[in-house]
mmCIF file of C-alpha atoms (C1' of nucleotides) in Angstrom:
data_model
loop_
_atom_site.group_PDB
_atom_site.id
_atom_site.type_symbol
_atom_site.label_atom_id
_atom_site.label_comp_id
_atom_site.label_asym_id
_atom_site.label_seq_id
_atom_site.Cartn_x
_atom_site.Cartn_y
_atom_site.Cartn_z
ATOM 1 C CA MET A 16 38.148 -31.600 -4.447
ATOM 2 C CA ALA A 17 36.202 -29.705 -1.823
ATOM 3 C CA ARG A 18 33.170 -27.655 -2.684
ATOM 4 C CA PRO A 19 33.835 -23.942 -2.148
ATOM 5 C CA ASP A 20 32.407 -22.802 1.151
ATOM 6 C CA LYS A 21 29.445 -20.512 1.466
ATOM 7 C CA ALA A 22 31.494 -17.396 2.129
ATOM 8 C CA LEU A 23 33.438 -17.912 -1.032
ATOM 9 C CA GLN A 24 30.291 -18.435 -3.025
ATOM 10 C CA THR A 25 29.009 -15.130 -1.721
ATOM 11 C CA LEU A 26 32.192 -13.338 -2.690
ATOM 12 C CA GLU A 27 32.020 -14.775 -6.149
ATOM 13 C CA LEU A 28 28.444 -13.702 -6.504
ATOM 14 C CA LEU A 29 29.322 -10.137 -5.608
ATOM 15 C CA ARG A 30 32.378 -10.082 -7.798
ATOM 16 C CA ALA A 31 30.443 -11.385 -10.762
ATOM 17 C CA ALA A 32 27.922 -8.623 -10.212
ATOM 18 C CA ARG A 33 30.724 -6.036 -10.007
ATOM 19 C CA LEU A 34 29.541 -4.944 -6.616
ATOM 20 C CA ARG A 35 31.772 -4.068 -3.701
ATOM 21 C CA ALA A 36 32.035 -6.882 -1.226
ATOM 22 C CA THR A 37 31.171 -4.913 1.870
ATOM 23 C CA PRO A 38 30.653 -6.749 5.153
ATOM 24 C CA GLN A 39 27.003 -5.709 5.098
ATOM 25 C CA ARG A 40 26.337 -7.157 1.692
ATOM 26 C CA ARG A 41 28.270 -10.290 2.440
ATOM 27 C CA LEU A 42 26.300 -10.932 5.580
ATOM 28 C CA LEU A 43 22.988 -10.175 3.960
ATOM 29 C CA ILE A 44 23.629 -12.582 1.113
ATOM 30 C CA GLU A 45 24.988 -15.122 3.539
ATOM 31 C CA LEU A 46 21.737 -14.927 5.468
ATOM 32 C CA LEU A 47 19.670 -15.390 2.344
ATOM 33 C CA ARG A 48 21.836 -18.333 1.443
ATOM 34 C CA THR A 49 21.997 -20.195 4.704
ATOM 35 C CA ARG A 50 19.555 -18.955 7.279
ATOM 36 C CA THR A 51 16.410 -18.670 5.243
ATOM 37 C CA HIS A 52 14.833 -21.279 3.064
ATOM 38 C CA ARG A 53 11.747 -19.269 2.319
ATOM 39 C CA PRO A 54 11.063 -15.786 1.031
ATOM 40 C CA VAL A 55 11.799 -13.346 3.852
ATOM 41 C CA SER A 56 10.849 -9.781 4.570
ATOM 42 C CA VAL A 57 13.415 -7.014 4.838
ATOM 43 C CA GLU A 58 12.520 -6.641 8.478
ATOM 44 C CA GLU A 59 13.291 -10.312 9.143
ATOM 45 C CA LEU A 60 16.611 -10.078 7.378
ATOM 46 C CA HIS A 61 17.489 -7.007 9.345
ATOM 47 C CA THR A 62 16.672 -8.798 12.578
ATOM 48 C CA LEU A 63 18.798 -11.770 11.554
ATOM 49 C CA GLY A 64 21.591 -9.304 10.877
ATOM 50 C CA THR A 65 21.651 -8.364 14.592
ATOM 51 C CA GLY A 66 22.707 -4.795 14.037
ATOM 52 C CA LYS A 67 25.464 -5.580 11.573
ATOM 53 C CA PHE A 68 23.699 -3.672 8.854
ATOM 54 C CA ASP A 69 21.130 -0.948 8.698
ATOM 55 C CA LEU A 70 17.562 -1.510 7.597
ATOM 56 C CA THR A 71 18.079 1.030 4.840
ATOM 57 C CA THR A 72 21.136 -0.823 3.652
ATOM 58 C CA ALA A 73 19.103 -3.994 3.486
ATOM 59 C CA TYR A 74 16.525 -2.279 1.320
ATOM 60 C CA ARG A 75 19.184 -0.846 -0.941
ATOM 61 C CA THR A 76 21.134 -4.045 -1.273
ATOM 62 C CA LEU A 77 18.048 -6.090 -2.035
ATOM 63 C CA GLU A 78 16.977 -3.552 -4.612
ATOM 64 C CA THR A 79 20.408 -3.669 -6.238
ATOM 65 C CA LEU A 80 20.537 -7.439 -6.253
ATOM 66 C CA SER A 81 17.037 -7.849 -7.585
ATOM 67 C CA ALA A 82 17.743 -5.374 -10.368
ATOM 68 C CA LEU A 83 20.605 -7.660 -11.314
ATOM 69 C CA GLY A 84 18.359 -10.682 -11.140
ATOM 70 C CA LEU A 85 20.319 -12.246 -8.297
ATOM 71 C CA VAL A 86 17.454 -11.854 -5.885
ATOM 72 C CA ARG A 87 13.766 -12.178 -6.535
ATOM 73 C CA ARG A 88 11.118 -9.978 -5.023
ATOM 74 C CA ILE A 89 8.000 -11.985 -4.296
ATOM 75 C CA ALA A 90 4.645 -10.213 -4.434
ATOM 76 C CA ILE A 91 2.442 -12.300 -2.213
ATOM 77 C CA ASP A 92 1.976 -10.394 0.959
ATOM 78 C CA HIS A 93 0.321 -7.180 -0.078
ATOM 79 C CA ASN A 94 1.780 -5.122 2.730
ATOM 80 C CA ARG A 95 5.418 -6.089 2.740
ATOM 81 C CA ALA A 96 7.896 -7.208 0.150
ATOM 82 C CA LEU A 97 9.451 -10.659 0.410
ATOM 83 C CA PHE A 98 12.799 -11.619 -1.081
ATOM 84 C CA GLU A 99 14.600 -14.820 -1.920
ATOM 85 C CA LEU A 100 17.889 -15.639 -3.554
ATOM 86 C CA ALA A 101 17.327 -16.409 -7.208
ATOM 87 C CA GLY A 102 18.115 -20.081 -7.514
ATOM 88 C CA GLU A 103 16.380 -22.822 -9.367
ATOM 89 C CA HIS A 104 13.070 -21.972 -10.945
ATOM 90 C CA HIS A 105 10.294 -22.760 -8.520
ATOM 91 C CA HIS A 106 6.960 -21.550 -7.221
ATOM 92 C CA HIS A 107 5.224 -21.164 -3.876
ATOM 93 C CA ALA A 108 2.409 -22.560 -1.810
ATOM 94 C CA ILE A 109 1.048 -20.167 0.798
ATOM 95 C CA CYS A 110 -1.006 -21.133 3.819
ATOM 96 C CA THR A 111 -3.687 -18.468 4.026
ATOM 97 C CA SER A 112 -4.138 -19.223 7.690
ATOM 98 C CA CYS A 113 -0.636 -18.854 9.118
ATOM 99 C CA GLY A 114 1.243 -17.272 6.231
ATOM 100 C CA ARG A 115 3.730 -20.108 5.922
ATOM 101 C CA ILE A 116 5.276 -20.337 2.484
ATOM 102 C CA GLU A 117 6.555 -23.561 0.961
ATOM 103 C CA ASP A 118 8.628 -23.954 -2.155
ATOM 104 C CA VAL A 119 7.000 -25.821 -4.991
ATOM 105 C CA SER A 120 9.159 -27.437 -7.629
ATOM 106 C CA THR A 121 6.252 -28.494 -9.795
ATOM 107 C CA CYS A 122 5.864 -26.217 -12.766
ATOM 108 C CA VAL A 123 3.514 -25.694 -15.657
ATOM 109 C CA SER A 124 3.902 -27.227 -19.074
ATOM 110 C CA PRO A 125 6.973 -25.742 -20.799
ATOM 111 C CA SER A 126 4.900 -24.740 -23.792
ATOM 112 C CA LEU A 127 2.525 -22.633 -21.727
ATOM 113 C CA ASP A 128 4.581 -19.448 -21.919
ATOM 114 C CA GLU A 129 4.554 -19.526 -25.683
ATOM 115 C CA LYS A 130 0.867 -20.352 -25.821
ATOM 116 C CA VAL A 131 0.088 -17.391 -23.591
ATOM 117 C CA ARG A 132 2.450 -15.125 -25.487
ATOM 118 C CA LYS A 133 0.418 -15.707 -28.617
ATOM 119 C CA SER A 134 -2.935 -15.316 -26.915
ATOM 120 C CA VAL A 135 -2.102 -11.927 -25.410
ATOM 121 C CA ARG A 136 0.022 -10.919 -28.394
ATOM 122 C CA PHE A 137 3.095 -10.062 -26.415
ATOM 123 C CA SER A 138 6.440 -9.734 -28.072
ATOM 124 C CA ARG A 139 7.886 -12.077 -25.504
ATOM 125 C CA ILE A 140 7.281 -13.707 -22.149
ATOM 126 C CA ASN A 141 10.341 -13.621 -19.937
ATOM 127 C CA SER A 142 9.101 -15.375 -16.845
ATOM 128 C CA HIS A 143 6.091 -16.474 -14.915
ATOM 129 C CA ALA A 144 5.092 -16.842 -11.297
ATOM 130 C CA LEU A 145 2.672 -19.326 -9.859
ATOM 131 C CA GLU A 146 1.274 -19.335 -6.345
ATOM 132 C CA PHE A 147 -0.956 -21.864 -4.666
ATOM 133 C CA PHE A 148 -3.132 -20.773 -1.776
ATOM 134 C CA GLY A 149 -4.431 -23.235 0.735
ATOM 135 C CA VAL A 150 -4.238 -24.495 4.279
ATOM 136 C CA CYS A 151 -1.205 -26.274 5.644
ATOM 137 C CA THR A 152 -1.486 -29.403 7.719
ATOM 138 C CA LYS A 153 -0.797 -27.708 11.030
ATOM 139 C CA CYS A 154 -3.470 -25.109 10.490
ATOM 140 C CA ALA A 155 -5.972 -27.724 9.355
ATOM 141 C CA VAL A 156 -5.505 -29.545 12.652
ATOM 142 C CA ARG A 157 -5.901 -26.394 14.665
ATOM 143 C CA VAL A 158 -9.187 -25.565 12.951
ATOM 144 C CA MET B 11 -36.419 -11.932 -22.542
ATOM 145 C CA ALA B 12 -34.064 -9.019 -22.010
ATOM 146 C CA ARG B 13 -30.874 -9.381 -20.046
ATOM 147 C CA PRO B 14 -31.001 -7.309 -16.846
ATOM 148 C CA ASP B 15 -29.047 -4.089 -17.218
ATOM 149 C CA LYS B 16 -25.776 -3.404 -15.489
ATOM 150 C CA ALA B 17 -27.280 -1.315 -12.704
ATOM 151 C CA LEU B 18 -29.647 -4.091 -11.815
ATOM 152 C CA GLN B 19 -26.841 -6.620 -11.780
ATOM 153 C CA THR B 20 -24.999 -4.413 -9.347
ATOM 154 C CA LEU B 21 -28.029 -4.152 -7.085
ATOM 155 C CA GLU B 22 -28.445 -7.888 -7.090
ATOM 156 C CA LEU B 23 -24.805 -8.369 -6.253
ATOM 157 C CA LEU B 24 -25.111 -6.091 -3.241
ATOM 158 C CA ARG B 25 -28.374 -7.619 -2.139
ATOM 159 C CA ALA B 26 -26.959 -11.130 -2.355
ATOM 160 C CA ALA B 27 -24.043 -10.001 -0.214
ATOM 161 C CA ARG B 28 -26.454 -8.437 2.298
ATOM 162 C CA LEU B 29 -24.760 -5.096 1.924
ATOM 163 C CA ARG B 30 -26.540 -1.761 1.820
ATOM 164 C CA ALA B 31 -26.876 -0.480 -1.701
ATOM 165 C CA THR B 32 -25.442 2.968 -1.124
ATOM 166 C CA PRO B 33 -24.776 5.230 -4.115
ATOM 167 C CA GLN B 34 -21.055 4.988 -3.424
ATOM 168 C CA ARG B 35 -20.970 1.214 -3.518
ATOM 169 C CA ARG B 36 -23.213 1.065 -6.535
ATOM 170 C CA LEU B 37 -21.000 3.426 -8.477
ATOM 171 C CA LEU B 38 -17.808 1.689 -7.438
ATOM 172 C CA ILE B 39 -19.078 -1.698 -8.531
ATOM 173 C CA GLU B 40 -20.485 -0.179 -11.675
ATOM 174 C CA LEU B 41 -17.034 1.164 -12.473
ATOM 175 C CA LEU B 42 -15.415 -2.200 -11.889
ATOM 176 C CA ARG B 43 -18.025 -3.762 -14.093
ATOM 177 C CA THR B 44 -18.083 -1.412 -17.022
ATOM 178 C CA ARG B 45 -15.238 1.056 -17.058
ATOM 179 C CA THR B 46 -12.332 -1.200 -16.280
ATOM 180 C CA HIS B 47 -11.366 -4.402 -17.986
ATOM 181 C CA ARG B 48 -8.141 -4.854 -16.087
ATOM 182 C CA PRO B 49 -7.119 -4.862 -12.447
ATOM 183 C CA VAL B 50 -7.212 -1.276 -11.205
ATOM 184 C CA SER B 51 -5.710 0.542 -8.277
ATOM 185 C CA VAL B 52 -7.828 2.176 -5.611
ATOM 186 C CA GLU B 53 -6.510 5.522 -6.733
ATOM 187 C CA GLU B 54 -7.674 4.915 -10.292
ATOM 188 C CA LEU B 55 -11.114 3.884 -9.142
ATOM 189 C CA HIS B 56 -11.361 6.941 -6.977
ATOM 190 C CA THR B 57 -10.440 9.143 -9.917
ATOM 191 C CA LEU B 58 -13.026 7.447 -12.103
ATOM 192 C CA GLY B 59 -15.533 8.148 -9.350
ATOM 193 C CA THR B 60 -15.065 11.901 -9.901
ATOM 194 C CA GLY B 61 -15.673 12.854 -6.319
ATOM 195 C CA LYS B 62 -18.779 10.734 -5.887
ATOM 196 C CA PHE B 63 -17.088 8.650 -3.234
ATOM 197 C CA ASP B 64 -14.209 9.106 -0.851
ATOM 198 C CA LEU B 65 -10.882 7.329 -1.243
ATOM 199 C CA THR B 66 -11.353 5.789 2.187
ATOM 200 C CA THR B 67 -14.754 4.504 1.179
ATOM 201 C CA ALA B 68 -13.204 2.896 -1.857
ATOM 202 C CA TYR B 69 -10.670 1.121 0.323
ATOM 203 C CA ARG B 70 -13.343 -0.033 2.727
ATOM 204 C CA THR B 71 -15.747 -1.185 0.062
ATOM 205 C CA LEU B 72 -13.060 -3.096 -1.800
ATOM 206 C CA GLU B 73 -11.963 -4.705 1.440
ATOM 207 C CA THR B 74 -15.532 -5.716 2.221
ATOM 208 C CA LEU B 75 -16.156 -7.078 -1.242
ATOM 209 C CA SER B 76 -12.919 -8.982 -1.387
ATOM 210 C CA ALA B 77 -13.584 -10.543 2.008
ATOM 211 C CA LEU B 78 -16.820 -11.811 0.482
ATOM 212 C CA GLY B 79 -14.989 -13.089 -2.553
ATOM 213 C CA LEU B 80 -16.800 -10.734 -4.912
ATOM 214 C CA VAL B 81 -13.656 -8.816 -5.675
ATOM 215 C CA ARG B 82 -10.125 -10.079 -6.023
ATOM 216 C CA ARG B 83 -7.043 -8.294 -4.792
ATOM 217 C CA ILE B 84 -4.161 -8.832 -7.176
ATOM 218 C CA ALA B 85 -0.635 -8.796 -5.778
ATOM 219 C CA ILE B 86 1.498 -7.857 -8.749
ATOM 220 C CA ASP B 87 2.551 -4.326 -8.209
ATOM 221 C CA HIS B 88 4.504 -4.352 -4.990
ATOM 222 C CA ASN B 89 3.637 -0.800 -4.063
ATOM 223 C CA ARG B 90 -0.079 -0.606 -4.624
ATOM 224 C CA ALA B 91 -2.937 -3.049 -4.478
ATOM 225 C CA LEU B 92 -4.914 -3.810 -7.613
ATOM 226 C CA PHE B 93 -8.494 -5.033 -7.663
ATOM 227 C CA GLU B 94 -10.789 -6.678 -10.148
ATOM 228 C CA LEU B 95 -14.314 -7.979 -10.025
ATOM 229 C CA ALA B 96 -14.272 -11.695 -9.372
ATOM 230 C CA GLY B 97 -15.533 -13.241 -12.561
ATOM 231 C CA GLU B 98 -14.393 -16.238 -14.493
ATOM 232 C CA HIS B 99 -11.170 -17.849 -13.370
ATOM 233 C CA HIS B 100 -8.299 -16.312 -15.278
ATOM 234 C CA HIS B 101 -4.713 -15.142 -14.954
ATOM 235 C CA HIS B 102 -2.629 -12.176 -16.049
ATOM 236 C CA ALA B 103 0.160 -11.189 -18.369
ATOM 237 C CA ILE B 104 2.085 -8.117 -17.293
ATOM 238 C CA CYS B 105 4.269 -5.973 -19.519
ATOM 239 C CA THR B 106 7.305 -5.189 -17.416
ATOM 240 C CA SER B 107 8.000 -2.160 -19.554
ATOM 241 C CA CYS B 108 4.740 -0.207 -19.436
ATOM 242 C CA GLY B 109 2.840 -2.028 -16.712
ATOM 243 C CA ARG B 110 -0.056 -2.983 -18.960
ATOM 244 C CA ILE B 111 -1.936 -6.015 -17.716
ATOM 245 C CA GLU B 112 -3.804 -8.426 -19.974
ATOM 246 C CA ASP B 113 -6.210 -11.131 -18.951
ATOM 247 C CA VAL B 114 -5.126 -14.667 -19.728
ATOM 248 C CA SER B 115 -7.752 -17.360 -20.025
ATOM 249 C CA THR B 116 -5.236 -20.165 -20.413
ATOM 250 C CA CYS B 117 -4.836 -22.122 -17.210
ATOM 251 C CA VAL B 118 -2.715 -24.906 -15.848
ATOM 252 C CA SER B 119 -3.644 -28.558 -15.903
ATOM 253 C CA PRO B 120 -6.606 -29.166 -13.582
ATOM 254 C CA SER B 121 -4.703 -31.833 -11.733
ATOM 255 C CA LEU B 122 -1.864 -29.502 -10.798
ATOM 256 C CA ASP B 123 -3.466 -28.207 -7.609
ATOM 257 C CA GLU B 124 -3.789 -31.705 -6.240
ATOM 258 C CA LYS B 125 -0.287 -32.645 -7.308
ATOM 259 C CA VAL B 126 1.106 -29.621 -5.504
ATOM 260 C CA ARG B 127 -1.086 -30.203 -2.469
ATOM 261 C CA LYS B 128 0.534 -33.586 -2.002
ATOM 262 C CA SER B 129 4.061 -32.345 -2.611
ATOM 263 C CA VAL B 130 3.875 -29.600 0.011
ATOM 264 C CA ARG B 131 1.645 -31.666 2.281
ATOM 265 C CA PHE B 132 -1.088 -29.113 2.596
ATOM 266 C CA SER B 133 -4.500 -30.045 3.853
ATOM 267 C CA ARG B 134 -6.020 -28.338 0.865
ATOM 268 C CA ILE B 135 -5.325 -25.942 -1.985
ATOM 269 C CA ASN B 136 -8.116 -23.452 -2.472
ATOM 270 C CA SER B 137 -6.875 -21.432 -5.374
ATOM 271 C CA HIS B 138 -3.880 -20.473 -7.413
ATOM 272 C CA ALA B 139 -2.594 -17.421 -9.238
ATOM 273 C CA LEU B 140 -0.428 -17.369 -12.312
ATOM 274 C CA GLU B 141 1.289 -14.338 -13.789
ATOM 275 C CA PHE B 142 3.305 -14.038 -16.959
ATOM 276 C CA PHE B 143 5.870 -11.291 -17.263
ATOM 277 C CA GLY B 144 7.052 -10.074 -20.607
ATOM 278 C CA VAL B 145 7.016 -7.263 -23.104
ATOM 279 C CA CYS B 146 3.894 -6.236 -24.979
ATOM 280 C CA THR B 147 3.952 -5.515 -28.690
ATOM 281 C CA LYS B 148 3.833 -1.750 -28.318
ATOM 282 C CA CYS B 149 6.790 -1.677 -25.980
ATOM 283 C CA ALA B 150 8.770 -4.027 -28.180
ATOM 284 C CA VAL B 151 8.361 -1.613 -31.090
ATOM 285 C CA ARG B 152 9.413 1.348 -29.001
ATOM 286 C CA VAL B 153 12.568 -0.414 -27.911
ATOM 287 C "C1'" DT C 15 -42.635 7.776 8.971
ATOM 288 C "C1'" DT C 16 -39.541 6.294 12.528
ATOM 289 C "C1'" DC C 17 -35.365 4.407 14.117
ATOM 290 C "C1'" DC C 18 -30.840 2.502 14.362
ATOM 291 C "C1'" DA C 19 -27.113 -0.308 12.807
ATOM 292 C "C1'" DC C 20 -24.451 0.241 9.058
ATOM 293 C "C1'" DT C 21 -21.833 3.803 6.060
ATOM 294 C "C1'" DT C 22 -19.471 7.659 4.792
ATOM 295 C "C1'" DG C 23 -16.186 11.531 4.822
ATOM 296 C "C1'" DC C 24 -12.912 13.902 7.279
ATOM 297 C "C1'" DT C 25 -8.601 13.980 9.599
ATOM 298 C "C1'" DA C 26 -5.060 11.873 12.008
ATOM 299 C "C1'" DA C 27 -2.326 7.713 12.597
ATOM 300 C "C1'" DT C 28 0.500 3.776 10.751
ATOM 301 C "C1'" DG C 29 4.069 1.398 8.687
ATOM 302 C "C1'" DA C 30 6.726 0.062 4.965
ATOM 303 C "C1'" DT C 31 9.912 2.227 1.603
ATOM 304 C "C1'" DT C 32 12.758 6.066 -0.115
ATOM 305 C "C1'" DT C 33 15.579 9.925 -0.173
ATOM 306 C "C1'" DG C 34 19.155 13.374 1.291
ATOM 307 C "C1'" DC C 35 23.468 13.899 2.937
ATOM 308 C "C1'" DA C 36 27.705 13.755 5.530
ATOM 309 C "C1'" DT C 37 30.923 10.211 6.548
ATOM 310 C "C1'" DC C 38 33.197 5.799 5.417
ATOM 311 C "C1'" DT C 39 35.753 2.416 2.867
ATOM 312 C "C1'" DA C 40 36.617 -1.258 -0.796
ATOM 313 C "C1'" DA C 41 39.556 -1.722 -4.183
ATOM 314 C "C1'" DA C 42 41.780 0.364 -8.393
ATOM 315 C "C1'" DA C 43 45.763 3.044 -9.335
ATOM 316 C "C1'" DA C 44 50.188 4.923 -8.303
ATOM 317 C "C1'" DT D 6 51.929 0.044 0.541
ATOM 318 C "C1'" DT D 7 49.850 4.375 0.334
ATOM 319 C "C1'" DT D 8 46.780 7.295 -2.176
ATOM 320 C "C1'" DT D 9 42.553 8.311 -4.211
ATOM 321 C "C1'" DT D 10 37.753 8.275 -5.109
ATOM 322 C "C1'" DA D 11 33.464 6.182 -6.827
ATOM 323 C "C1'" DG D 12 30.507 3.665 -4.533
ATOM 324 C "C1'" DA D 13 28.376 2.377 0.250
ATOM 325 C "C1'" DT D 14 26.560 2.994 4.682
ATOM 326 C "C1'" DG D 15 23.973 4.954 8.648
ATOM 327 C "C1'" DC D 16 20.972 8.130 10.502
ATOM 328 C "C1'" DA D 17 17.165 11.214 10.084
ATOM 329 C "C1'" DA D 18 13.599 13.110 7.623
ATOM 330 C "C1'" DA D 19 10.280 12.669 3.840
ATOM 331 C "C1'" DT D 20 6.963 9.756 1.058
ATOM 332 C "C1'" DC D 21 2.993 7.259 0.133
ATOM 333 C "C1'" DA D 22 -0.353 3.826 0.288
ATOM 334 C "C1'" DT D 23 -3.420 1.996 3.596
ATOM 335 C "C1'" DT D 24 -5.901 2.101 8.285
ATOM 336 C "C1'" DA D 25 -8.194 3.883 12.290
ATOM 337 C "C1'" DG D 26 -11.101 6.989 15.006
ATOM 338 C "C1'" DC D 27 -15.189 9.500 15.148
ATOM 339 C "C1'" DA D 28 -19.037 12.505 14.443
ATOM 340 C "C1'" DA D 29 -22.606 13.038 11.173
ATOM 341 C "C1'" DG D 30 -25.578 10.737 7.445
ATOM 342 C "C1'" DT D 31 -28.910 7.341 5.612
ATOM 343 C "C1'" DG D 32 -30.617 2.686 3.745
ATOM 344 C "C1'" DG D 33 -34.335 -0.027 4.528
ATOM 345 C "C1'" DA D 34 -36.823 -3.005 8.016
ATOM 346 C "C1'" DA D 35 -40.557 -2.345 11.208
#
DNA sequence: TTCCACTTGCTAATGATTTGCATCTAAAAA
DNA sequence: TTTTTAGATGCAAATCATTAGCAAGTGGAA
């Protein structure tokens, strides 16, 4: 039994979210799914779209999808938003020299959320984000 | 032996950084030290300064201080930068309902940085940031 | 007290996001 | 299939935080 192809997966994603499967949205999600393996900026996505969707549309679609939890907005770069498709829980390692971002599967102890919830007296902790800042191998060589 | 007062601490901080102790900088640091206990936006600081320093000066001073590592720029809010005086290592818990930010002293296992460094093949990891997102008690009641 | 590199306060750019609006179009209904 | 319309898109203009440019001040070393 063959695995459904990427395009189908995208359609299903949109259908499940009760969003219209417009060509623009399909392409944008397709790009997030196949062309990028790291958080990308709206500008980058728009460039990858080669004129098939407007920059404004990209902003709107990403906003819609992130409100639905299908896309995550990453707050690392303080002057532009980065987005990634919400997949498996993971974190990021950022090279402070070249800006490269790597996915990190290592996570904190599962009990940490609850421990923190008690210490700050929150009603609940829904998620957490963890970023590591350092220098990647390429940049270390260059310096 | 009395502990040096806040103003003196601020002077020492500026002197150690080889920066001119202008009234504007002194007040801004004083505000970070005494009036705020959470990351604040430049706008907030400027308001607290009640006209004693320009918004542009605040931006420049914060930039200078963060380049020296005396102030930390927090990337949580994706549409405005937040700053805090660099003190003890800590993290943050953010209420996604009201935006309130609490300091979190709990940290990850000390060996995590090294573990991640190896997994992403970085030359080094210099720091990490950890944010918890949830709902504070007040907001939970309101909902 | 003098002098000058460092600072500050304006004002005018920038640059990323948003918003308004007329025009389309996906897809539910007939 | 055709009709119908709520939801989408594209373009242009408006926002808003952050930066730059510059002339006018001023810490603080000499």
